[in-house]
Short mmCIF file of C-alpha atoms in Angstrom, two decimals:
data_model
loop_
_atom_site.label_atom_id
_atom_site.label_comp_id
_atom_site.label_asym_id
_atom_site.label_seq_id
_atom_site.Cartn_x
_atom_site.Cartn_y
_atom_site.Cartn_z
CA LEU A 1 -28.34 -65.06 -51.92
CA TYR A 2 -29.90 -66.39 -55.15
CA THR A 3 -33.35 -65.13 -54.14
CA GLU A 4 -32.00 -61.70 -53.22
CA GLU A 5 -29.82 -61.08 -56.28
CA TYR A 6 -30.99 -63.29 -59.16
CA ALA A 7 -34.58 -64.37 -58.65
CA THR A 8 -36.91 -62.20 -60.75
CA SER A 9 -39.84 -60.70 -58.85
CA SER A 10 -43.42 -61.16 -60.03
CA TRP A 11 -43.60 -57.37 -60.46
CA MET A 12 -40.69 -57.39 -62.92
CA ILE A 13 -42.21 -60.33 -64.80
CA GLN A 14 -45.43 -58.32 -65.15
CA ARG A 15 -43.49 -55.29 -66.40
CA ARG A 16 -41.77 -57.37 -69.05
CA GLU A 17 -45.07 -58.83 -70.17
CA ARG A 18 -46.54 -55.34 -70.36
CA ALA A 19 -43.61 -54.23 -72.51
CA ARG A 20 -44.01 -57.28 -74.80
CA ALA A 21 -47.75 -56.67 -75.22
CA HIS A 22 -47.14 -52.98 -75.96
CA VAL A 23 -44.57 -53.82 -78.65
CA GLU A 24 -46.97 -56.38 -80.12
CA HIS A 25 -49.61 -53.65 -80.37
CA ILE A 26 -47.12 -51.39 -82.17
CA VAL A 27 -46.33 -54.18 -84.64
CA SER A 28 -50.06 -54.57 -85.36
CA LEU A 29 -50.08 -50.96 -86.57
CA CYS A 30 -47.59 -51.82 -89.34
CA ASP A 31 -49.49 -52.88 -92.45
CA VAL A 32 -46.48 -54.76 -93.83
CA PHE A 33 -47.00 -57.58 -91.30
CA PRO A 34 -49.92 -60.00 -91.61
CA LYS A 35 -52.74 -59.93 -89.08
CA GLY A 36 -52.02 -62.20 -86.16
CA THR A 37 -48.27 -61.51 -86.03
CA ARG A 38 -47.11 -62.09 -82.45
CA VAL A 39 -44.17 -60.84 -80.41
CA VAL A 40 -42.55 -63.61 -78.35
CA VAL A 41 -39.81 -63.43 -75.73
CA PHE A 42 -36.68 -65.57 -75.94
CA GLY A 43 -33.27 -65.60 -74.27
CA SER A 44 -32.45 -65.04 -70.61
CA CYS A 45 -35.81 -63.47 -69.70
CA ALA A 46 -37.58 -66.65 -70.79
CA ASN A 47 -35.13 -69.54 -70.33
CA GLY A 48 -34.99 -69.59 -66.52
CA PHE A 49 -31.35 -68.46 -66.34
CA GLY A 50 -31.89 -64.71 -66.32
CA SER A 51 -31.83 -62.06 -63.60
CA PRO A 52 -33.85 -58.93 -62.79
CA HIS A 53 -31.32 -56.99 -64.91
CA SER A 54 -31.58 -59.14 -68.07
CA ASP A 55 -32.37 -57.42 -71.36
CA LEU A 56 -35.72 -58.25 -72.94
CA ASP A 57 -35.06 -60.16 -76.18
CA MET A 58 -38.10 -60.44 -78.46
CA CYS A 59 -38.79 -61.65 -81.97
CA LEU A 60 -41.68 -61.57 -84.40
CA GLN A 61 -43.66 -64.73 -85.00
CA LEU A 62 -45.72 -64.64 -88.17
CA PRO A 63 -48.82 -66.85 -88.52
CA PRO A 64 -48.22 -70.24 -90.23
CA SER A 65 -47.69 -69.96 -94.02
CA ALA A 66 -47.83 -66.15 -93.80
CA SER A 67 -45.18 -63.68 -94.95
CA ILE A 68 -44.57 -59.95 -94.99
CA SER A 69 -46.37 -58.08 -97.76
CA ASP A 70 -43.17 -56.84 -99.47
CA PHE A 71 -41.96 -59.96 -101.31
CA GLU A 72 -38.71 -58.25 -102.34
CA ASP A 73 -37.81 -57.67 -98.69
CA LYS A 74 -36.69 -61.27 -98.08
CA SER A 75 -34.64 -60.53 -94.96
CA GLY A 76 -37.33 -58.30 -93.48
CA SER A 77 -34.96 -55.36 -92.98
CA SER A 78 -37.31 -52.82 -94.61
CA ALA A 79 -40.24 -54.07 -92.54
CA MET A 80 -38.16 -53.83 -89.38
CA ALA A 81 -37.21 -50.25 -90.34
CA GLU A 82 -40.91 -49.41 -90.41
CA ILE A 83 -41.31 -50.91 -86.94
CA ALA A 84 -38.38 -48.81 -85.73
CA GLU A 85 -40.20 -45.66 -86.84
CA GLN A 86 -43.35 -46.75 -85.02
CA LEU A 87 -41.36 -47.52 -81.87
CA GLY A 88 -39.88 -44.04 -81.85
CA ALA A 89 -43.28 -42.45 -82.45
CA SER A 90 -44.75 -44.49 -79.58
CA GLY A 91 -42.34 -43.13 -76.98
CA MET A 92 -39.53 -45.67 -77.01
CA HIS A 93 -36.05 -44.29 -76.26
CA GLU A 94 -32.74 -44.68 -78.11
CA VAL A 95 -34.15 -46.63 -81.08
CA ASP A 96 -31.11 -48.15 -82.83
CA THR A 97 -31.31 -49.54 -86.38
CA ALA A 98 -27.60 -50.30 -86.85
CA ARG A 99 -28.25 -54.05 -87.02
CA LEU A 100 -30.98 -54.01 -89.65
CA THR A 101 -28.50 -55.43 -92.18
CA ALA A 102 -27.58 -58.41 -90.00
CA ARG A 103 -28.45 -61.99 -91.02
CA ILE A 104 -31.52 -61.61 -88.78
CA PRO A 105 -32.47 -57.89 -88.65
CA VAL A 106 -32.63 -56.44 -85.13
CA VAL A 107 -33.93 -53.17 -83.69
CA LYS A 108 -32.61 -52.15 -80.26
CA PHE A 109 -34.49 -49.70 -78.06
CA GLN A 110 -35.27 -48.75 -74.48
CA TYR A 111 -38.71 -49.23 -73.00
CA PRO A 112 -39.41 -46.46 -70.42
CA MET A 113 -40.27 -47.94 -67.01
CA THR A 114 -41.21 -44.74 -65.19
CA SER A 115 -43.21 -42.76 -67.74
CA GLU A 116 -46.95 -43.10 -68.28
CA ILE A 117 -46.60 -45.96 -70.77
CA GLY A 118 -44.25 -47.82 -68.45
CA ALA A 119 -45.85 -46.92 -65.13
CA ALA A 120 -46.98 -49.90 -63.10
CA GLU A 121 -49.66 -50.42 -60.52
CA HIS A 122 -48.75 -51.99 -57.19
CA GLN A 123 -45.04 -51.30 -57.52
CA PRO A 124 -43.21 -52.54 -54.38
CA SER A 125 -42.13 -49.55 -52.34
CA ASP A 126 -38.70 -51.03 -51.53
CA MET A 127 -37.84 -51.91 -55.14
CA GLU A 128 -35.27 -49.92 -57.09
CA VAL A 129 -36.84 -49.50 -60.51
CA PRO A 130 -34.59 -48.91 -63.53
CA ALA A 131 -35.51 -45.95 -65.69
CA VAL A 132 -35.63 -48.07 -68.85
CA LEU A 133 -35.77 -51.69 -69.92
CA GLU A 134 -33.21 -52.57 -72.60
CA CYS A 135 -34.96 -54.37 -75.46
CA ASP A 136 -34.13 -56.11 -78.73
CA LEU A 137 -36.71 -56.94 -81.39
CA SER A 138 -35.73 -59.22 -84.26
CA MET A 139 -37.38 -60.82 -87.26
CA GLN A 140 -38.55 -64.42 -86.95
CA ASN A 141 -35.95 -66.35 -84.96
CA PRO A 142 -37.33 -69.89 -84.51
CA LEU A 143 -34.01 -71.42 -83.47
CA ALA A 144 -33.55 -68.88 -80.68
CA CYS A 145 -37.03 -69.74 -79.43
CA LEU A 146 -36.20 -73.46 -79.68
CA ASN A 147 -33.01 -72.96 -77.66
CA THR A 148 -34.98 -70.99 -75.08
CA SER A 149 -37.45 -73.86 -74.67
CA LEU A 150 -34.62 -76.37 -74.21
CA LEU A 151 -32.83 -74.26 -71.58
CA LEU A 152 -36.10 -73.54 -69.76
CA SER A 153 -36.71 -77.29 -69.47
CA TYR A 154 -33.27 -77.80 -67.95
CA SER A 155 -33.77 -74.92 -65.51
CA ASN A 156 -37.14 -76.32 -64.41
CA ILE A 157 -35.78 -79.80 -63.64
CA SER A 158 -33.36 -78.58 -61.01
CA PRO A 159 -33.27 -75.29 -59.10
CA GLN A 160 -29.60 -76.00 -58.34
CA THR A 161 -28.85 -75.61 -62.06
CA ARG A 162 -30.22 -72.06 -61.93
CA VAL A 163 -28.13 -71.28 -58.86
CA LEU A 164 -24.96 -72.64 -60.48
CA THR A 165 -25.64 -70.64 -63.64
CA SER A 166 -26.15 -67.40 -61.71
CA ILE A 167 -22.82 -67.85 -59.88
CA ILE A 168 -20.92 -68.71 -63.07
CA LYS A 169 -22.41 -65.74 -64.94
CA ARG A 170 -21.51 -63.38 -62.07
CA TRP A 171 -17.99 -64.85 -61.96
CA ALA A 172 -17.49 -64.50 -65.73
CA LYS A 173 -18.66 -60.89 -65.75
CA ALA A 174 -16.54 -59.94 -62.73
CA ARG A 175 -13.46 -61.56 -64.26
CA ASN A 176 -14.08 -59.76 -67.59
CA ILE A 177 -14.39 -62.98 -69.62
CA ASN A 178 -18.01 -62.55 -70.73
CA ASN A 179 -17.86 -60.32 -73.80
CA PRO A 180 -17.73 -61.87 -77.32
CA ALA A 181 -16.77 -58.48 -78.74
CA GLN A 182 -13.53 -58.82 -76.75
CA HIS A 183 -13.00 -62.44 -77.86
CA THR A 184 -14.37 -63.99 -74.69
CA LEU A 185 -17.34 -66.29 -74.23
CA SER A 186 -21.02 -65.31 -74.14
CA SER A 187 -23.31 -66.20 -71.24
CA TYR A 188 -25.01 -68.71 -73.54
CA GLY A 189 -21.66 -70.42 -74.07
CA TYR A 190 -21.11 -70.78 -70.32
CA ILE A 191 -24.61 -72.26 -69.92
CA ILE A 192 -23.88 -74.91 -72.59
CA MET A 193 -20.59 -75.69 -70.82
CA LEU A 194 -22.45 -76.17 -67.53
CA LEU A 195 -25.13 -78.38 -69.12
CA HIS A 196 -22.45 -80.48 -70.83
CA PHE A 197 -20.77 -80.93 -67.45
CA LEU A 198 -23.98 -81.86 -65.62
CA THR A 199 -25.15 -84.30 -68.30
CA THR A 200 -21.79 -86.11 -68.48
CA HIS A 201 -20.95 -86.34 -64.76
CA HIS A 202 -22.41 -88.36 -61.92
CA CYS A 203 -21.92 -89.05 -58.24
CA LYS A 204 -19.68 -91.96 -57.24
CA SER A 205 -20.48 -94.17 -54.28
CA ASP A 206 -18.08 -92.16 -52.10
CA GLY A 207 -19.93 -88.91 -52.89
CA GLN A 208 -17.31 -87.54 -55.27
CA VAL A 209 -18.16 -85.99 -58.63
CA ALA A 210 -16.75 -87.92 -61.59
CA GLN A 211 -17.07 -87.95 -65.36
CA MET A 212 -19.03 -90.87 -66.76
CA GLN A 213 -17.36 -93.19 -69.27
CA LEU A 214 -18.70 -91.81 -72.53
CA GLY A 215 -19.10 -94.47 -75.20
CA GLU A 216 -18.13 -97.26 -72.80
CA SER A 217 -19.75 -99.58 -70.24
CA VAL A 218 -23.25 -99.13 -71.65
CA HIS A 219 -25.61 -102.12 -71.51
CA HIS A 220 -28.27 -102.46 -74.21
CA ASP A 221 -31.71 -103.23 -72.82
CA LYS A 222 -33.09 -106.16 -74.84
CA HIS A 223 -36.62 -105.29 -73.70
CA MET A 224 -36.46 -101.70 -74.99
CA HIS A 225 -36.20 -100.77 -78.67
CA ASN A 226 -33.77 -97.95 -79.48
CA SER A 227 -32.66 -97.66 -75.83
CA SER A 228 -29.67 -98.52 -73.66
CA VAL A 229 -29.09 -98.55 -69.89
CA ALA A 230 -26.58 -95.95 -68.68
CA SER A 231 -25.31 -94.31 -65.49
CA THR A 232 -27.53 -91.58 -64.06
CA PRO A 233 -26.00 -88.13 -64.61
CA PHE A 234 -26.69 -85.04 -62.48
CA LEU A 235 -29.05 -83.85 -65.22
CA PRO A 236 -30.75 -85.93 -67.93
CA ASN A 237 -29.72 -85.20 -71.49
CA LEU A 238 -33.09 -84.08 -72.85
CA GLN A 239 -32.03 -84.63 -76.47
CA TRP A 240 -31.00 -88.25 -75.82
CA MET A 241 -32.86 -89.49 -72.73
CA ASP A 242 -35.19 -92.40 -73.43
CA GLN A 243 -38.73 -91.02 -73.75
CA VAL A 244 -40.29 -93.81 -71.66
CA TRP A 245 -37.80 -93.74 -68.78
CA PRO A 246 -39.46 -90.89 -66.79
CA GLN A 247 -42.65 -92.98 -66.56
CA THR A 248 -40.88 -96.10 -65.26
CA PRO A 249 -40.83 -96.95 -61.52
CA LEU A 250 -38.37 -95.01 -59.37
CA GLY A 251 -35.05 -96.81 -59.24
CA THR A 252 -35.20 -97.95 -62.87
CA PRO A 253 -31.72 -97.43 -64.39
CA TYR A 254 -31.35 -94.31 -66.52
CA ARG A 255 -31.66 -95.00 -70.25
CA GLU A 256 -30.58 -93.14 -73.38
CA MET A 257 -31.80 -93.51 -76.94
CA THR A 258 -29.41 -94.92 -79.52
CA GLU A 259 -30.88 -92.58 -82.15
CA LYS A 260 -32.84 -89.33 -82.10
CA PRO A 261 -36.34 -89.36 -83.62
CA GLN A 262 -36.35 -88.16 -87.22
CA ASN A 263 -39.81 -87.39 -88.49
CA GLN A 264 -41.91 -84.50 -89.76
CA TYR A 265 -42.57 -83.31 -86.21
CA CYS A 266 -38.95 -82.80 -85.22
CA LEU A 267 -37.15 -81.96 -88.49
CA MET A 268 -37.23 -78.37 -89.70
CA SER A 269 -35.47 -76.37 -92.39
CA HIS A 270 -32.87 -73.90 -91.17
CA PRO A 271 -34.23 -70.33 -91.62
CA THR A 272 -31.04 -68.96 -93.23
CA GLU A 273 -29.01 -72.06 -94.25
CA PRO A 274 -31.09 -73.84 -96.93
CA ASP A 275 -28.82 -76.90 -97.05
CA PHE A 276 -29.07 -77.60 -93.30
CA VAL A 277 -31.91 -79.51 -91.64
CA VAL A 278 -32.37 -78.96 -87.90
CA ASN A 279 -33.40 -81.83 -85.65
CA ALA A 280 -35.54 -79.92 -83.15
CA TYR A 281 -36.24 -82.93 -80.94
CA PHE A 282 -35.83 -82.85 -77.19
CA PHE A 283 -37.92 -84.34 -74.38
CA ARG A 284 -40.47 -81.63 -73.67
CA LEU A 285 -41.93 -81.18 -70.22
CA ALA A 286 -45.40 -80.96 -71.69
CA ASP A 287 -47.28 -80.89 -68.39
CA ARG A 288 -46.73 -80.73 -64.65
CA GLU A 289 -46.73 -84.51 -64.34
CA ALA A 290 -43.81 -84.88 -66.76
CA MET A 291 -41.89 -82.16 -64.94
CA THR A 292 -42.61 -83.66 -61.52
CA ASN A 293 -41.44 -87.11 -62.67
CA LEU A 294 -38.02 -85.77 -63.62
CA GLN A 295 -37.73 -83.42 -60.66
CA ARG A 296 -38.47 -86.23 -58.23
CA ARG A 297 -35.87 -88.55 -59.75
CA PHE A 298 -33.09 -86.01 -59.84
CA SER A 299 -33.89 -84.24 -56.57
CA GLU A 300 -33.45 -87.59 -54.82
CA ASP A 301 -30.03 -87.95 -56.43
CA TYR A 302 -29.14 -84.42 -55.32
CA ASP A 303 -30.13 -85.13 -51.73
CA SER A 304 -27.98 -88.27 -51.66
CA VAL A 305 -25.02 -86.34 -53.06
CA ALA A 306 -25.27 -83.68 -50.36
CA ARG A 307 -25.52 -86.27 -47.59
CA SER A 308 -22.74 -88.56 -48.82
CA ALA A 309 -20.35 -85.72 -49.67
CA CYS A 310 -20.93 -84.03 -46.30
CA SER A 311 -20.74 -80.64 -48.02
CA PRO A 312 -23.15 -78.24 -49.73
CA TYR A 313 -24.29 -79.65 -53.05
CA VAL A 314 -23.88 -76.43 -55.02
CA ALA A 315 -20.34 -75.87 -53.71
CA LEU A 316 -19.33 -79.44 -54.58
CA LEU A 317 -20.58 -79.20 -58.15
CA LEU A 318 -19.24 -75.68 -58.65
CA ALA A 319 -15.74 -76.75 -57.63
CA ALA A 320 -15.96 -79.84 -59.86
CA PHE A 321 -17.12 -77.67 -62.79
CA PHE A 322 -14.10 -75.38 -62.52
CA ARG A 323 -11.72 -78.32 -62.00
CA TYR A 324 -13.09 -80.10 -65.09
CA TYR A 325 -12.52 -77.16 -67.41
CA ALA A 326 -9.23 -76.12 -65.81
CA PHE A 327 -7.48 -79.50 -65.77
CA GLU A 328 -9.53 -82.39 -67.14
CA PHE A 329 -11.25 -81.45 -70.40
CA ASP A 330 -9.28 -82.34 -73.56
CA TYR A 331 -9.48 -79.08 -75.51
CA ARG A 332 -7.12 -80.32 -78.23
CA ARG A 333 -9.34 -83.20 -79.33
CA LYS A 334 -12.82 -82.74 -77.82
CA VAL A 335 -15.80 -80.44 -78.28
CA VAL A 336 -18.15 -79.24 -75.52
CA SER A 337 -21.43 -80.66 -76.75
CA LEU A 338 -24.84 -81.87 -75.59
CA ASN A 339 -24.43 -84.65 -78.16
CA ALA A 340 -21.77 -86.21 -75.94
CA THR A 341 -23.54 -89.29 -74.59
CA GLN A 342 -22.70 -92.52 -72.85
CA ILE A 343 -23.78 -94.47 -75.93
CA HIS A 344 -22.13 -92.45 -78.71
CA GLY A 345 -19.20 -91.09 -76.75
CA SER A 346 -17.79 -87.58 -76.78
CA THR A 347 -17.88 -85.23 -79.75
CA ASP A 348 -14.40 -84.81 -81.23
CA LYS A 349 -12.89 -82.05 -83.34
CA GLU A 350 -11.81 -84.41 -86.10
CA THR A 351 -15.43 -85.39 -86.74
CA LYS A 352 -16.52 -81.74 -86.70
CA ALA A 353 -13.76 -80.91 -89.18
CA GLU A 354 -15.04 -83.61 -91.55
CA GLN A 355 -18.74 -82.82 -91.16
CA ASP A 356 -18.82 -79.05 -90.69
CA GLY A 357 -15.41 -77.76 -91.74
CA TRP A 358 -14.20 -76.83 -88.24
CA SER A 359 -10.48 -76.12 -88.00
CA LEU A 360 -8.24 -78.79 -86.50
CA TYR A 361 -5.49 -76.24 -85.89
CA ARG A 362 -7.30 -73.97 -83.42
CA GLN A 363 -6.14 -75.35 -80.07
CA VAL A 364 -8.90 -73.54 -78.21
CA LEU A 365 -12.28 -74.24 -76.67
CA SER A 366 -15.03 -75.32 -79.10
CA VAL A 367 -18.71 -75.37 -78.07
CA GLU A 368 -21.27 -77.00 -80.34
CA ASP A 369 -24.70 -75.38 -80.52
CA PRO A 370 -27.41 -77.90 -79.52
CA PHE A 371 -29.47 -77.41 -82.69
CA GLU A 372 -27.27 -75.51 -85.15
CA THR A 373 -24.63 -78.19 -84.75
CA PHE A 374 -22.45 -76.65 -87.47
CA TYR A 375 -22.05 -73.51 -85.33
CA ASP A 376 -19.22 -73.12 -82.82
CA VAL A 377 -20.51 -70.89 -80.01
CA ALA A 378 -16.89 -70.28 -78.94
CA HIS A 379 -15.60 -69.28 -82.38
CA VAL A 380 -14.84 -65.75 -81.10
CA LEU A 381 -12.04 -67.02 -78.84
CA LYS A 382 -8.43 -66.28 -79.77
CA GLN A 383 -5.46 -68.25 -78.47
CA ASN A 384 -4.56 -65.66 -75.82
CA SER A 385 -8.15 -65.22 -74.60
CA PHE A 386 -8.55 -69.01 -74.43
CA GLN A 387 -5.38 -69.35 -72.33
CA ARG A 388 -6.66 -66.63 -70.02
CA LEU A 389 -9.99 -68.45 -69.73
CA ARG A 390 -8.23 -71.65 -68.63
CA ARG A 391 -6.22 -69.70 -66.07
CA GLU A 392 -9.43 -68.20 -64.71
CA PHE A 393 -10.96 -71.68 -64.39
CA ALA A 394 -7.88 -72.84 -62.47
CA LEU A 395 -7.86 -69.73 -60.25
CA ALA A 396 -11.55 -70.19 -59.46
CA TYR A 397 -10.97 -73.82 -58.50
CA SER A 398 -8.05 -72.90 -56.26
CA LYS A 399 -10.14 -70.23 -54.51
CA LEU A 400 -12.90 -72.75 -53.80
CA ALA A 401 -10.36 -75.34 -52.63
CA ASP A 402 -8.85 -72.81 -50.23
CA ALA A 403 -12.31 -71.84 -48.98
CA ALA A 404 -13.10 -75.50 -48.31
CA MET A 405 -10.21 -75.57 -45.83
CA SER A 406 -11.84 -72.80 -43.82
CA ASN A 407 -14.80 -73.57 -41.60
CA ASN A 408 -15.78 -69.99 -40.79
CA MET A 409 -16.70 -68.58 -44.23
CA THR A 410 -20.29 -68.01 -45.28
CA GLY A 411 -21.52 -68.85 -48.76
CA ARG A 412 -21.79 -65.17 -49.61
CA GLU A 413 -18.16 -64.59 -48.56
CA VAL A 414 -16.97 -67.49 -50.71
CA ILE A 415 -18.85 -66.19 -53.75
CA ASP A 416 -17.54 -62.66 -53.19
CA ILE A 417 -13.97 -64.00 -53.18
CA LEU A 418 -14.65 -66.13 -56.25
CA CYS A 419 -16.15 -63.16 -58.11
CA ASP A 420 -13.52 -60.61 -57.09
CA PRO A 421 -13.41 -58.12 -60.01
CA VAL A 422 -10.37 -57.94 -62.23
CA GLY A 423 -8.28 -54.85 -61.47
CA GLU A 424 -7.75 -52.19 -64.11
CA GLU A 425 -4.05 -53.00 -64.22
CA LYS A 426 -4.82 -56.53 -65.45
#
């Protein structure tokens, strides 16, 4: 099911790369940008959690220490307006400049997939090709690229994480709770919720999924500086996992750092908030060996979960995910965060109120951005949309619980029931 509906074909990957390269060529024709300016892809097309229907999000990447030639155009909106003209002249469709005045200027357009500039060699005969590829092009967006790298690392560690994400995104869209413009959560918000769940839960000896004791029962390793022994979660927390642990012998207890590195290589100035310094550190899967080390450790855990639970691994975790956010998570006091660790404990709203001015009176979901920690990804939620979201979590859990009682339902049938679209009357 995942391969059929969500895995992106090599042909589509090639088409996206062709579109990116074409846009980069158009940018090179604009004299306002320095030579060597690149166009890079971020978001769902690059983070491992996308689908064949994902929009192509791109941003400009200027060479180090370079800037646009118009020094008065600090936001880059005038330069982006020039690009918009070039895009239209180069055959792009529906060029939209409405967001040029945003904090980070954006040009939206459609890249034609079936015309001469979008035509592709070796197109699979059985593939339904969309007429256009929806695209966004923004000014430099280093934090979006950083987030993309972090999510891609998580998606590469475990294929099950990609499968879970695809089901949750389909469920959220079908249930009409995936539109920030309507005060519901973005797909990015749901991904952070899933990663928080997977990095704070583990498998008990009886095969059941349980939350780890955050901030408790952690043993400091006297042989390791800046490291403590902890329970092994379903996914490692890449911003807090001990850097040496992946190279230790298999079976070595999972370890977390007591502090994040803070040096010139991982601290960066925020592009639009001059008073905020971003800690860009996370454990990067720099080569295949590093990736294989983590995949091997966590794939073994996944196999043991499936065997001991006597049920499909994805179904077990999916049900536990919905149960956690329907009945177990403390929305009044806690924040969904990747800074929730076994050493430091959970992230609470009182601390966020003191540090970042978050409201203590909004009794709704709060989701901390992994790098822009002052930013609440769920700030668009209203009280009524939050209550509806909790009801949807509970309904999804009840559907999966009912399906577990039946022995004659296929996985596709269960997902179809879970993702039953909301009726117009609702």
